[in-house]
Amino acid sequence: MRALALAALSLTLAACVHGGAAREAAARRDYYGTLEPMASEAVYFVVTDRFVNGDPGNDQRAQGGPDPDTRSFDRPVPGGPPGESDNIGYLGGDFKGLLDNAGYIREMGFGAVWLTPIVDNPDQAFTGGDAVTWGGAFQDRGKTGYHGYWGVDFYRLDEHLPSPGLDFARLTRGLKQHGLKTVLDIVANHGSPSFTMRKPQPKYGQIYRDGVLVADHQNLPPERLDPAHNPLHRFFHNERDLVQLSNIDDTHPEVMEYFVGAYSQWIDQGADAFRIDTIRHMPLAFWRGFAERIRAKRPGFFMFGEAFDYKAENIAPFTWAENGGVSVLDFPLKERLAEVFGRTRADYARLDERLYLQDGPYANPYELMTFYDNHDMPRLDATDEGFIDAHNWLFTARGIPVIYYGSEVGFERGRAEHAGNRNYFGQPRVDAARSHPIRLALKRIAEVRRQSPALQRGLQLNVSLQGERAAFYRVYEHGDTAQIALVLLNKGDAPAPFAVSEYLQAGRWRAALGGGEIVMGEGGTLRASVPAHGAEVYLLDAPVRRADLAAALDQAMAHARKR
């Protein structure tokens, strides 16, 4: 009898324990901004030819011949102010220079490298269009395809990039060994400049498939093309689009097959994600079809596009599932970041309305690529402290941060294309950068993000964005991981006091940057002083228990993603 009673008691206790666990599991909530794996990574963007020349043997310095109008290596832009330079020729950056410095990139806290297109480009400087002038725009005469965006054969590597034993597949494997994913820049909207040449030039206006010619603009203006009767014109529209670039016909079935085949090949060789150039110059239907085909091969493959527009409602449709579910570079936020962290030092409040944390037009604002400049616009014009403040924001606020090469030292700050924006960085600058104050601060805040699931994927709940100070929460609770981050940012020139009680949950909060812990009781206030141009991130590794915090997060979950 006693044994039976003990057995019954054991079963009762087990049922109680199981019931308690079940109730706890039922009460547990999911709080996250995104579950996208790429959100764990910060991205370092390089114009490969302008990063580091690791192998002078692939420079192709004689390419283009002796004619000064067509030679392709080292073409300075005339007319610059004394002591300043720009160049529209090849300068030698390559896969080896990138891989040799993979450790440099990784130790800054980055988890991915976005590199410009790798496909074959023309071998000469372009002789058509308008001559490039210092600081000019939409000018291509005298320019080369050093940037990679003038694709000719999308199935072959450009010869300036690989080295013996180092093709694209070996590059991606090498980057992965350093903990870096590869984001490949792709183009489908256009090929190379295709008309206005003084006489036809090799490869310009032509498209090849692994060495076989499939299309040729024949140096004709678009309105003179005859795709109905000339099979070499079938890949092109009859309307002009961007300067003298070929305008590829997105409606032609062969075009879709061509690009899906080409870019699937580079996925097979290790590309982990795509950045899509000029995405808004082709219709949503094309990108829906392209995304479906790519993801049939690689489910969940991450892509983001460049739709250069500061109005969120104009770029958001690309992110919707019915249009392919492609993320975008966050141009609307970028416009405000330049105000807030540039020379004007605008109020933090300027950022609030561009976050679109609730009821915004995007499918998911947490998957947007956040940045303050790139190769197509003037670099951020800021002091060293402005760059540090910008990085403190990008690596703690919602979105996936992207940093343009050289920004870790304020390289060519304020400079536009054809005025130094894409100048050569080089190994000496890489070596000197390790002790630069911008890079040292970037490394600290990027490492905090790399270690924090809340900063990578958590919901953002703003407490205050005002003046020189910002305070907000990032909260992630999913599966077995639960973390609350309280972010305090100060972009002022003096230390700033913070006192936060709103939504502050009791528990042991650890300071990720300053070190140490603060134990908070129920209804307490966290008080801290954040240094000038500094940041602090307090982390609580615990599920959400505070009722008003849970209610605010429930609302955020309900409204953050509309599609």
Short mmCIF file of C-alpha atoms in Angstrom, two decimals, residues 48 105 144 160 265 346 402 412 437 459:
data_model
loop_
_atom_site.label_atom_id
_atom_site.label_comp_id
_atom_site.label_asym_id
_atom_site.label_seq_id
_atom_site.Cartn_x
_atom_site.Cartn_y
_atom_site.Cartn_z
CA THR A 48 36.79 45.19 -55.85
CA ILE A 105 37.27 42.87 -42.47
CA THR A 144 36.16 51.63 -68.32
CA HIS A 160 41.16 41.42 -63.89
CA GLN A 265 26.20 29.36 -61.71
CA ALA A 346 20.31 67.33 -37.15
CA VAL A 402 26.15 48.14 -44.75
CA GLU A 412 37.31 60.52 -49.21
CA PRO A 437 39.67 56.05 -33.98
CA LEU A 459 11.90 44.29 -32.32
#
